[in-house]
C-alpha positions as a LaTeX table, in Angstrom:
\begin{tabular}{lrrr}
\hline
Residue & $x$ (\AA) & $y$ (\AA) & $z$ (\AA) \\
\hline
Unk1 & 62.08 & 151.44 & 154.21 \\
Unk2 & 61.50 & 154.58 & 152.16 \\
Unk3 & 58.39 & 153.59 & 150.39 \\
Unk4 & 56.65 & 151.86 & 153.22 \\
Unk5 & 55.71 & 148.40 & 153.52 \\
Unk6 & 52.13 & 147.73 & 153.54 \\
Unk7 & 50.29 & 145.16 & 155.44 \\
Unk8 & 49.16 & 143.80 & 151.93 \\
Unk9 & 52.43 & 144.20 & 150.24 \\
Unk10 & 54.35 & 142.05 & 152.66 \\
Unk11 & 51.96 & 139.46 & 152.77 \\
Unk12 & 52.30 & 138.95 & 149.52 \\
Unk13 & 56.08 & 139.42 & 149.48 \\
Unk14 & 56.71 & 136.89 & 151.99 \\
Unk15 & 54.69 & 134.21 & 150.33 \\
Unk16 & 57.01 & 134.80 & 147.61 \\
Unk17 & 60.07 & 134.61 & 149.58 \\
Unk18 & 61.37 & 137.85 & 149.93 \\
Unk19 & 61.19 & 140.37 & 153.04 \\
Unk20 & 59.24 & 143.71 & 152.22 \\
Unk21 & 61.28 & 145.32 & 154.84 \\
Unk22 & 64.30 & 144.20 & 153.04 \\
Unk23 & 63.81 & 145.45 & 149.98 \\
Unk24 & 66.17 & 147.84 & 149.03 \\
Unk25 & 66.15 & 151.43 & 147.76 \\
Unk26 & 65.38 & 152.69 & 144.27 \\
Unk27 & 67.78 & 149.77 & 142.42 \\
Unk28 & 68.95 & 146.79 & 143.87 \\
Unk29 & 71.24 & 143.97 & 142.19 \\
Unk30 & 70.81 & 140.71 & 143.35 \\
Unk31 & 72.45 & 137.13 & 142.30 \\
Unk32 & 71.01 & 135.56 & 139.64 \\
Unk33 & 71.69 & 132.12 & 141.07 \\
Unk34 & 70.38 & 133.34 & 144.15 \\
Unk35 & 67.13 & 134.35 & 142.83 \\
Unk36 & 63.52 & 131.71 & 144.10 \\
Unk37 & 63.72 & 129.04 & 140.98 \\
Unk38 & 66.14 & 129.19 & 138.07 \\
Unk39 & 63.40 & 130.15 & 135.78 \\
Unk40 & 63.40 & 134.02 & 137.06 \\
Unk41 & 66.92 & 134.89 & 135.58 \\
Unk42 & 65.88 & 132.69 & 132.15 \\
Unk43 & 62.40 & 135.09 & 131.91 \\
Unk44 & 64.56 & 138.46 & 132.76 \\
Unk45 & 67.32 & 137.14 & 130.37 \\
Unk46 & 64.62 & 136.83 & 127.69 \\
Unk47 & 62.81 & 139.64 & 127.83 \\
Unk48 & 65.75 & 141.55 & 128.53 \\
Unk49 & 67.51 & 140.57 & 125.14 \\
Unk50 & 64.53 & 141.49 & 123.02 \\
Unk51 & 63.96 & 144.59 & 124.42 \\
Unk52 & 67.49 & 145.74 & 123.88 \\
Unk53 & 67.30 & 144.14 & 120.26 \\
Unk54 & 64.20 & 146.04 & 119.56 \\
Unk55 & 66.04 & 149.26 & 120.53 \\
Unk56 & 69.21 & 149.00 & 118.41 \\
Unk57 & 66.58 & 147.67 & 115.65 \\
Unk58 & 64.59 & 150.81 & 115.78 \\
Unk59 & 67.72 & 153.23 & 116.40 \\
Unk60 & 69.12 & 151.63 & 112.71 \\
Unk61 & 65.62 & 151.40 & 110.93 \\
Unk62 & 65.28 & 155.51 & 111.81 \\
Unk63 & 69.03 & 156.08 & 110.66 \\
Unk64 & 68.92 & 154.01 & 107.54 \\
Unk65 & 65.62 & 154.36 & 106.16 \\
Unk66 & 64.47 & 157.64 & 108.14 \\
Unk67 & 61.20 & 155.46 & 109.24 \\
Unk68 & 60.66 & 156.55 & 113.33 \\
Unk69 & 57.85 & 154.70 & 113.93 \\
Unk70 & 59.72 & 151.53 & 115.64 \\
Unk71 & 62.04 & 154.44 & 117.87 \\
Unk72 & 58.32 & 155.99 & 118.63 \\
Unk73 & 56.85 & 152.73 & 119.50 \\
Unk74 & 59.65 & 151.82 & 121.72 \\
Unk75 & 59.37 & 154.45 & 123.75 \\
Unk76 & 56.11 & 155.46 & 123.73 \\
Unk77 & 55.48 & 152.07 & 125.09 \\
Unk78 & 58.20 & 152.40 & 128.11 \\
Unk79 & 56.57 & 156.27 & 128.61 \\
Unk80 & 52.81 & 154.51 & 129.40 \\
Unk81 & 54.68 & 152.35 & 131.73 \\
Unk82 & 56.23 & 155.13 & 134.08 \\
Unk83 & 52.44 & 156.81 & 133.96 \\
Unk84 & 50.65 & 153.63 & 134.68 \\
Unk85 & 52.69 & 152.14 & 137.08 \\
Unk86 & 53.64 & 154.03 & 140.11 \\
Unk87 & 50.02 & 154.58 & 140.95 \\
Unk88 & 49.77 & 150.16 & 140.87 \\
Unk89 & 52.79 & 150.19 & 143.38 \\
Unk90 & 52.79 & 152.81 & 145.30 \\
Unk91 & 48.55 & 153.21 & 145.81 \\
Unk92 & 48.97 & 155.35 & 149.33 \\
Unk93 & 51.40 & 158.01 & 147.50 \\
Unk94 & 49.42 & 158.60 & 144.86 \\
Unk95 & 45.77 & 158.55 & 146.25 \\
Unk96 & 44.81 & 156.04 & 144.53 \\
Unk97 & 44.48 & 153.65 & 147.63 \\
Unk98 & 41.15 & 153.45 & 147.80 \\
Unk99 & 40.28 & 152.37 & 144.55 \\
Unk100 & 43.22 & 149.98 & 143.80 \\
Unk101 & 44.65 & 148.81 & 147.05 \\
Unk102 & 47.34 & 146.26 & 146.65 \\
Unk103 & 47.09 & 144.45 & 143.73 \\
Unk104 & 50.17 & 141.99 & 143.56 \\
Unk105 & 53.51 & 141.75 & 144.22 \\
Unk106 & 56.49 & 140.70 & 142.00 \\
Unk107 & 59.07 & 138.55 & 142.72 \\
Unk108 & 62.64 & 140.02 & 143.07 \\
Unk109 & 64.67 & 139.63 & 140.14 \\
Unk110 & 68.28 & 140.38 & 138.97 \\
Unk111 & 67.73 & 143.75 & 138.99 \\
Unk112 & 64.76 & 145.87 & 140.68 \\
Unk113 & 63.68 & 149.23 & 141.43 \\
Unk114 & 61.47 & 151.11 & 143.55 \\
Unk115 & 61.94 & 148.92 & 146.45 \\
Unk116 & 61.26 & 145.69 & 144.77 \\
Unk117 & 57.91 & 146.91 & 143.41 \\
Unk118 & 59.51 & 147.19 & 140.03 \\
Unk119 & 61.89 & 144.44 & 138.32 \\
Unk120 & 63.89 & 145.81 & 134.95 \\
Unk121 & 62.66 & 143.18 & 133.08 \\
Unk122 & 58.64 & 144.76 & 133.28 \\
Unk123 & 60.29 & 147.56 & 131.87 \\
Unk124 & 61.47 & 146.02 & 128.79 \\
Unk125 & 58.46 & 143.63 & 128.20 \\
Unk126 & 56.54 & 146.46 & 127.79 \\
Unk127 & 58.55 & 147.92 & 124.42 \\
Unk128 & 59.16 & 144.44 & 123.37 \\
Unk129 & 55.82 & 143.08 & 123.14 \\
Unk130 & 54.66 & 146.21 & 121.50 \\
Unk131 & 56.90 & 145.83 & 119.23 \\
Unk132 & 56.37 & 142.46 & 118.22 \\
Unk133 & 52.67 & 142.58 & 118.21 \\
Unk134 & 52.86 & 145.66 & 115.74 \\
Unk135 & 55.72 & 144.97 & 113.77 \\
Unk136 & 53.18 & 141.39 & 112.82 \\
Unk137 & 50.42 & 143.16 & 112.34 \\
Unk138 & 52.54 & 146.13 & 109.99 \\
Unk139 & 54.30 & 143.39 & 108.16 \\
Unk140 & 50.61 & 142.12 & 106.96 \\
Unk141 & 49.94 & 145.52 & 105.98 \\
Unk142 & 47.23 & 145.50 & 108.21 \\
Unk143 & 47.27 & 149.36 & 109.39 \\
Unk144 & 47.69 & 150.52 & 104.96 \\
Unk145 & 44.84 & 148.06 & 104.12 \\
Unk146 & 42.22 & 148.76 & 106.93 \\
Unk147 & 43.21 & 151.88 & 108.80 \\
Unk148 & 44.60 & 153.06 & 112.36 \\
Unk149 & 41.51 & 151.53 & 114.35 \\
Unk150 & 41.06 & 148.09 & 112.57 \\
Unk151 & 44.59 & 147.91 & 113.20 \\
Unk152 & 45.31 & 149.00 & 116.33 \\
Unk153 & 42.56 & 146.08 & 116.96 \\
Unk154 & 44.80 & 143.83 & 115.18 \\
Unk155 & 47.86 & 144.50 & 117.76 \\
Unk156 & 45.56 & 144.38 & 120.76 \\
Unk157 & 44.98 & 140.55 & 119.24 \\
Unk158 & 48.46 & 139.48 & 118.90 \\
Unk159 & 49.89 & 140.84 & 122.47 \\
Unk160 & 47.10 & 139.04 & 123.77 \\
Unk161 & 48.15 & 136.17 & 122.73 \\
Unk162 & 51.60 & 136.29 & 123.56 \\
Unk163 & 51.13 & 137.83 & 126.90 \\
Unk164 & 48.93 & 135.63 & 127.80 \\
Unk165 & 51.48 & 132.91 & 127.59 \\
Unk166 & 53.42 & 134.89 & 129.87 \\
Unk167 & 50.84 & 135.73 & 131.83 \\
Unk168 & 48.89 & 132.60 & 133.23 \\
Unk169 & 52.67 & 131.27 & 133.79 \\
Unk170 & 54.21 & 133.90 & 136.21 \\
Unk171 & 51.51 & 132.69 & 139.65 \\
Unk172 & 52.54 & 129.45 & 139.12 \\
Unk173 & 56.63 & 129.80 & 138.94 \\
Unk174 & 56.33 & 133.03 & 141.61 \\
Unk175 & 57.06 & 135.74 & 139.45 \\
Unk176 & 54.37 & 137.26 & 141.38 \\
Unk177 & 51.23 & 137.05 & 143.13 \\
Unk178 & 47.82 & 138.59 & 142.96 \\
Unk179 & 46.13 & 139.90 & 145.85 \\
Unk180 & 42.77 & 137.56 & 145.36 \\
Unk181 & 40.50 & 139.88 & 147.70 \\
Unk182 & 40.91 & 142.93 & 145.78 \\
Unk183 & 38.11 & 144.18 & 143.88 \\
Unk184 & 39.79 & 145.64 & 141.14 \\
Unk185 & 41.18 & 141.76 & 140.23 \\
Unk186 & 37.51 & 139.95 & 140.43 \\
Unk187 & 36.52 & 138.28 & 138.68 \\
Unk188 & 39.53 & 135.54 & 138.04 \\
Unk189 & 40.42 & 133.10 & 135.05 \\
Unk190 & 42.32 & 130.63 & 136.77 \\
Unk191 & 45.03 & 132.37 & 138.69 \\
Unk192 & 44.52 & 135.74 & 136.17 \\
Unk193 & 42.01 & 138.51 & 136.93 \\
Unk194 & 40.13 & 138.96 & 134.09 \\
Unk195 & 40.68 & 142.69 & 133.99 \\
Unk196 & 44.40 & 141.74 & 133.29 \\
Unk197 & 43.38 & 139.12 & 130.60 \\
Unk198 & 41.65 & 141.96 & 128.54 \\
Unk199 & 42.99 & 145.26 & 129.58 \\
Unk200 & 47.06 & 144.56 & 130.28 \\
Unk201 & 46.55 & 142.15 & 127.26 \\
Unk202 & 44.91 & 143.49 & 124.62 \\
Unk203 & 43.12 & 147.34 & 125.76 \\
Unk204 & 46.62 & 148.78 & 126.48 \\
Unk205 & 48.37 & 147.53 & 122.90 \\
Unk206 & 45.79 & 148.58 & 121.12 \\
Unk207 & 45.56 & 151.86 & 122.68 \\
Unk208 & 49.36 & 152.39 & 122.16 \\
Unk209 & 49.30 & 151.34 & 118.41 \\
Unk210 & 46.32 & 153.20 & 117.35 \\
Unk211 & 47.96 & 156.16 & 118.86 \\
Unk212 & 51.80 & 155.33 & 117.41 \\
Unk213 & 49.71 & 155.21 & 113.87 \\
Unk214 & 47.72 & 158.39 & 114.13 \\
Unk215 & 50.38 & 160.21 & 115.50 \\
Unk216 & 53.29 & 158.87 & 113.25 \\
Unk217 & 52.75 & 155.62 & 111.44 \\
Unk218 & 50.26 & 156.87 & 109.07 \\
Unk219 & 52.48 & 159.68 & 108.71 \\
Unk220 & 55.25 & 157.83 & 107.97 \\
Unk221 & 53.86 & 155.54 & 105.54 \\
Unk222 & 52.73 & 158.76 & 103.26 \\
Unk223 & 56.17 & 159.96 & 103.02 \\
Unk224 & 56.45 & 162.13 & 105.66 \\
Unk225 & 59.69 & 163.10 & 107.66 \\
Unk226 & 59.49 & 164.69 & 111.38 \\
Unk227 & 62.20 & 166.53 & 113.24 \\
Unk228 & 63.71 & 165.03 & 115.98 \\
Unk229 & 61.95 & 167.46 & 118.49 \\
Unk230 & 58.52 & 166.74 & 116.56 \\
Unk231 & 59.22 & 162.87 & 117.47 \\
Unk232 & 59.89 & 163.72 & 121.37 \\
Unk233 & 56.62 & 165.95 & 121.76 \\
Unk234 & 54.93 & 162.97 & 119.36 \\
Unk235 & 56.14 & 159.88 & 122.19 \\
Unk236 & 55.51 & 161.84 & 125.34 \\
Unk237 & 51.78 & 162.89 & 123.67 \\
Unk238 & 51.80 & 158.95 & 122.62 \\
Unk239 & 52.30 & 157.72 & 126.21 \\
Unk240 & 50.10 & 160.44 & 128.02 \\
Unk241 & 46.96 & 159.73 & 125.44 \\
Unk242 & 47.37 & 155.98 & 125.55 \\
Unk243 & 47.30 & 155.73 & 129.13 \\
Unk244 & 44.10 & 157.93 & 129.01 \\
Unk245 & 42.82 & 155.08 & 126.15 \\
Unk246 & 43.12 & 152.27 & 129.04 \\
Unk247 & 40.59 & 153.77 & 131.32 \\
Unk248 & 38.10 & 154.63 & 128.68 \\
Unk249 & 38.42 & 151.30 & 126.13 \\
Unk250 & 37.16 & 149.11 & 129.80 \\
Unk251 & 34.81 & 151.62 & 130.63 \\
Unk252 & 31.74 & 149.38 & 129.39 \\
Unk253 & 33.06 & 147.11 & 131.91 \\
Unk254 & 33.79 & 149.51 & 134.43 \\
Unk255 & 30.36 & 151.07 & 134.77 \\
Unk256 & 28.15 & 148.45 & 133.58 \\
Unk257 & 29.39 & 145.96 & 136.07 \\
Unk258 & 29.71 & 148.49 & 138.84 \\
Unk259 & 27.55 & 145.88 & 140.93 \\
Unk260 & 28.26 & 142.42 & 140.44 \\
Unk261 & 32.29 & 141.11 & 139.59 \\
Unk262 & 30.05 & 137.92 & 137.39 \\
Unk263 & 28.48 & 140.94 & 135.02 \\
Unk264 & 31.65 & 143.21 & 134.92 \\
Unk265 & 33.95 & 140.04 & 133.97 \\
Unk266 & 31.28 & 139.13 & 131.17 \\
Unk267 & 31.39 & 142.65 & 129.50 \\
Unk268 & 35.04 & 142.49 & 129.93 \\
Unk269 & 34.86 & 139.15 & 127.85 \\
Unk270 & 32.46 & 140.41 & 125.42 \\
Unk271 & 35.06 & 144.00 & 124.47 \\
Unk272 & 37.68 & 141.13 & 123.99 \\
Unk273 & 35.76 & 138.61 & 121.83 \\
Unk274 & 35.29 & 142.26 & 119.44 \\
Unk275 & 38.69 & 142.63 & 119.25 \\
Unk276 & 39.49 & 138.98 & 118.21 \\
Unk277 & 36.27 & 139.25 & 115.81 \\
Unk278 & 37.88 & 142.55 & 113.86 \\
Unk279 & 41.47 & 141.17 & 114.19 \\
Unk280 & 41.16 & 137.65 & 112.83 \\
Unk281 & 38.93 & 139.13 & 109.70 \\
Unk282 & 41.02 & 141.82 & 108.74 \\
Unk283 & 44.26 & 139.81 & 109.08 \\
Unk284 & 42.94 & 136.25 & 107.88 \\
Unk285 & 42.09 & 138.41 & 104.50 \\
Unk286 & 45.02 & 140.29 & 103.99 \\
Unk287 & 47.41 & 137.62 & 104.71 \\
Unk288 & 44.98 & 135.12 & 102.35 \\
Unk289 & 44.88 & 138.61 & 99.97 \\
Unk290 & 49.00 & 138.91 & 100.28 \\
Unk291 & 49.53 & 134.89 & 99.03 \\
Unk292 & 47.18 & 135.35 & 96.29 \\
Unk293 & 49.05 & 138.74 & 95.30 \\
Unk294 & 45.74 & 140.49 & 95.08 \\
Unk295 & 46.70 & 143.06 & 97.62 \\
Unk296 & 48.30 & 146.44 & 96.79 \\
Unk297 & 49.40 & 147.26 & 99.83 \\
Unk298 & 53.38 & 147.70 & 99.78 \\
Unk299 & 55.71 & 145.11 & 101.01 \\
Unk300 & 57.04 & 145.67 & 104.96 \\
Unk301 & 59.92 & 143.23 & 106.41 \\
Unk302 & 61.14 & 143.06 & 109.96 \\
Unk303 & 63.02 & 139.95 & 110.53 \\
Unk304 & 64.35 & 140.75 & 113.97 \\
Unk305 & 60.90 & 140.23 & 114.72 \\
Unk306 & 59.94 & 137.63 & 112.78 \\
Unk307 & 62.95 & 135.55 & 114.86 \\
Unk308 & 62.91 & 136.88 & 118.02 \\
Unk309 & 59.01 & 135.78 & 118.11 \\
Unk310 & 59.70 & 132.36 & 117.43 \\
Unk311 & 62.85 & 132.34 & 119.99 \\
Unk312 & 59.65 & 133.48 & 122.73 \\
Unk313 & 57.66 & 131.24 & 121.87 \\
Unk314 & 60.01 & 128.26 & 122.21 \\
Unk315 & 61.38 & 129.53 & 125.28 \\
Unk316 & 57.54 & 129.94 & 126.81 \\
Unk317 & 57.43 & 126.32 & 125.23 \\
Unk318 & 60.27 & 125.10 & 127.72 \\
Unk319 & 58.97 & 126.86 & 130.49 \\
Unk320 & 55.19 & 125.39 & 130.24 \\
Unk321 & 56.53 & 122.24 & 129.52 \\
Unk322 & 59.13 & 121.93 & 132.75 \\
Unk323 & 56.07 & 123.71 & 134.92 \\
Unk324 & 53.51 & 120.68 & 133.55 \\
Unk325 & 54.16 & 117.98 & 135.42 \\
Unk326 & 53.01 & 120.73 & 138.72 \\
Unk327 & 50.11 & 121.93 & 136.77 \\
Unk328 & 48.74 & 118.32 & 136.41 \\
Unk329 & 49.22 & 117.31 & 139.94 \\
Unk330 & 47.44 & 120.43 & 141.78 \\
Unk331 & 44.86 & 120.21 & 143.51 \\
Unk332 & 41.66 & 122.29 & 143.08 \\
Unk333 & 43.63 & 125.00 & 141.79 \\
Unk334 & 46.94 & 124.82 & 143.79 \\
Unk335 & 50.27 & 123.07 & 143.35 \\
Unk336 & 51.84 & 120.95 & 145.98 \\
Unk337 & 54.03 & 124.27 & 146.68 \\
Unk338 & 51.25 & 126.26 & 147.42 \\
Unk339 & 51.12 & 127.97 & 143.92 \\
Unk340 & 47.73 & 128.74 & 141.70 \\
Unk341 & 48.01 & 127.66 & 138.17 \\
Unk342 & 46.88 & 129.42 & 135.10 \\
Unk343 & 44.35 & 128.02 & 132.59 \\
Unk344 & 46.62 & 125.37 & 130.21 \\
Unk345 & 43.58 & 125.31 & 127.84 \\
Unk346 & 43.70 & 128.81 & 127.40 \\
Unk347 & 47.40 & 129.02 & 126.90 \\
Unk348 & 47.18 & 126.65 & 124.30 \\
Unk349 & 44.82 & 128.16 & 122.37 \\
Unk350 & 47.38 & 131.45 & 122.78 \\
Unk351 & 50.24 & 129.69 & 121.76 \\
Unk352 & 47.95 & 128.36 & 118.46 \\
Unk353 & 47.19 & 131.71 & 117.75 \\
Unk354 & 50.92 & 133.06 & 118.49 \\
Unk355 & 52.26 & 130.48 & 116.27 \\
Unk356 & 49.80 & 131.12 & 113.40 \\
Unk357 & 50.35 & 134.92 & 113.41 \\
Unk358 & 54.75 & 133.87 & 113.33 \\
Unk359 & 53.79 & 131.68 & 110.24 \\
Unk360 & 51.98 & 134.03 & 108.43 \\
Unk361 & 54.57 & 136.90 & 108.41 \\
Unk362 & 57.30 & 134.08 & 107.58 \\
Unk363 & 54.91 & 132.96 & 104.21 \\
Unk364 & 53.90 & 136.36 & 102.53 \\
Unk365 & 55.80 & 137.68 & 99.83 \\
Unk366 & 58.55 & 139.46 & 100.40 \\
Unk367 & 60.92 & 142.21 & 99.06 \\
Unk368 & 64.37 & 142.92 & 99.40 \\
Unk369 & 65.90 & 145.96 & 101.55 \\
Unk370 & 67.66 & 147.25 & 98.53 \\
Unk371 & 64.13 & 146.97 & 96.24 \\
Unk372 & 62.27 & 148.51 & 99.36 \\
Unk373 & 63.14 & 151.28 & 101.30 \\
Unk374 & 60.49 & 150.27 & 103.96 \\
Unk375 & 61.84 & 146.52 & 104.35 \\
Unk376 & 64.36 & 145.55 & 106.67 \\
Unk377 & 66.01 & 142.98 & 107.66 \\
Unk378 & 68.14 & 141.37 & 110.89 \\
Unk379 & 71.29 & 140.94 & 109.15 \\
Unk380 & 71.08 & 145.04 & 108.34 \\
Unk381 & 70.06 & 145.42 & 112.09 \\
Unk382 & 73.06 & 143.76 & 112.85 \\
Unk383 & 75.79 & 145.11 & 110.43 \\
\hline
\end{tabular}
């Protein structure tokens, strides 16, 4: 195999019933049917969908309305991906081997690349989570009210709580597994390193939006129009400086708890609980500010997201609820398959939060397309 096949790597890979060895070049196709439970084609299918959505959605919004920010967004999200990434899978190429190791596996899925280190559909969760988790926060005129940073705060607060739902799922159903011994995972929630619970959840949306806004939102939103080779320069900048944001936002973490994985998982906790202190205040009194009609800030709709959200949510619903009856019956930690489970009390408490954020973009006040330049809607998208 081209890329190797580390000791680690196929460990992991067999527990999750593939062959490392087997893997295949840089894209494979595989049977859905054929795939380790039926819920891997329904997550791909899912996330999939939405991305693609998002795409067209943005592609119209910048031809209609001349408004780049979703197009920007979109792809400044899937440009930190290729930076971040490859490093994670491929630790011995890059040099990075010594600091991260291994640190999971995924699954095979419909369609992967990079000999199964890299399934399509982690490509397009990575656009369409942004995407939701800004579009909420910019449709509570969150970013006009309270600037870029209180903002950006905001999104790192709403991906959390959608990815979470996502992600203390995916051990349990083998969409992948984490390599438990590796330092960079410790401490865990459940079956979730914390680092992932903060950083992949809420440090790497908010460093994403708060550069999308500096760089073009805010821009944007005074009027402004960029050429179409100002926008490329503007994405590839986007993804390059966001990345950057992701090693210095957990750097509290990072140094502080150099020495013990009980410290380092605390200050990790303690960054977060900030974020969900400035997020809930600025968006609790907007949204309370938008029903009363005391706010001033101008009206922004997206209704591709304000659907598409709920349609996650009550897929995640299905999939929690059919993985349940396993979560109840493990045992310290482990299903009768073998599989960790995530923390159900912390999922809820995401999918409370997730819900609340859907509801309060579906009860604001609201103003047509033709009224608003900067509203939108999914029937437009899909004329």
């Amino acid at each position: 195999m081209a890329a190797g096949c580390p000791p680690t790597f196929s460990d992991l890979a067999t527990r999750l019933g593939f062959s490392c060895e087997e893997a295949g070049g840089l894209v494979e196709f595989r049977n859905p049917a054929a795939l380790e439970n039926w819920t891997l084609p329904v997550l791909e299918f899912t996330i999939i969908l939405g991305a693609v959505l998002a795409l067209v959605y943005a592609i119209l919004r910048l031809r209609r309305h001349g408004d780049p920010t979703n197009l920007v967004l979109w792809f400044g999200a899937t440009a930190f991906l290729f930076v971040i990434e490859p490093p994670i899978y491929f630790p011995a190429t890059f040099g990075t081997e010594e600091y991260l190791g291994t640190m999971f596996a995924h699954n095979v899925f419909s369609v992967d690349f990079l000999w199964g280190r890299l399934p399509l559909y982690i490509i397009a969760i990575y656009p369409l989570m942004a995407t939701i988790a800004f579009e909420i926060v910019r449709m509570l005129g969150v970013f006009r009210r309270y600037g870029v940073l209180v903002g950006a705060a905001s999104v790192g607060f709403v991906h959390h709580a959608f990815y979470e739902i996502f992600d203390h799922l995916g051990p349990q159903l083998r969409w992948w597994e984490w390599t438990l011994d590796n330092k960079v995972n410790l401490p865990f929630l459940d079956s979730v390193p914390i680092p992932s619970v903060v950083v992949f959840a809420a440090l790497w949306p908010m460093s994403l939006a708060l550069c999308v806004q500096f760089f073009v939102g805010k821009h944007v939103d005074a009027g402004r129009h960029f050429s179409g080779l100002q926008l490329v320069w503007r994405t590839i900048v986007i993804g390059l400086v966001a990345s950057v944001g992701v090693f210095v936002l957990p750097l509290p973490a990072t140094v502080l708890g150099m020495g013990s994985d009980t410290v380092r998982g605390a200050i990790y906790l303690a960054e977060l609980a900030v974020v969900f202190g400035v997020a809930i205040w600025a968006m609790s009194r907007q949204w309370a500010a938008l029903r009363k009609g005391t706010s001033t800030t101008p009206a922004y709709s997206d209704d591709f997201v304000r659907w598409y959200a709920v349609a996650y949510l009550a897929v995640f619903g299905l999939l929690w609820a059919t993985a349940l009856p396993d979560w109840f019956d493990a045992v310290d930690g482990v299903t009768a398959n073998g599989d960790p489970i995530g923390s159900l009390w912390y999922v809820i408490g995401c999918f409370v939060i997730a819900i609340l954020c859907v509801a309060a973009v579906f009860t604001v006040p609201r103003t047509s397309a033709d009224a608003d330049p900067k509203a939108d809607d999914l029937e437009t998208a899909a004329a």
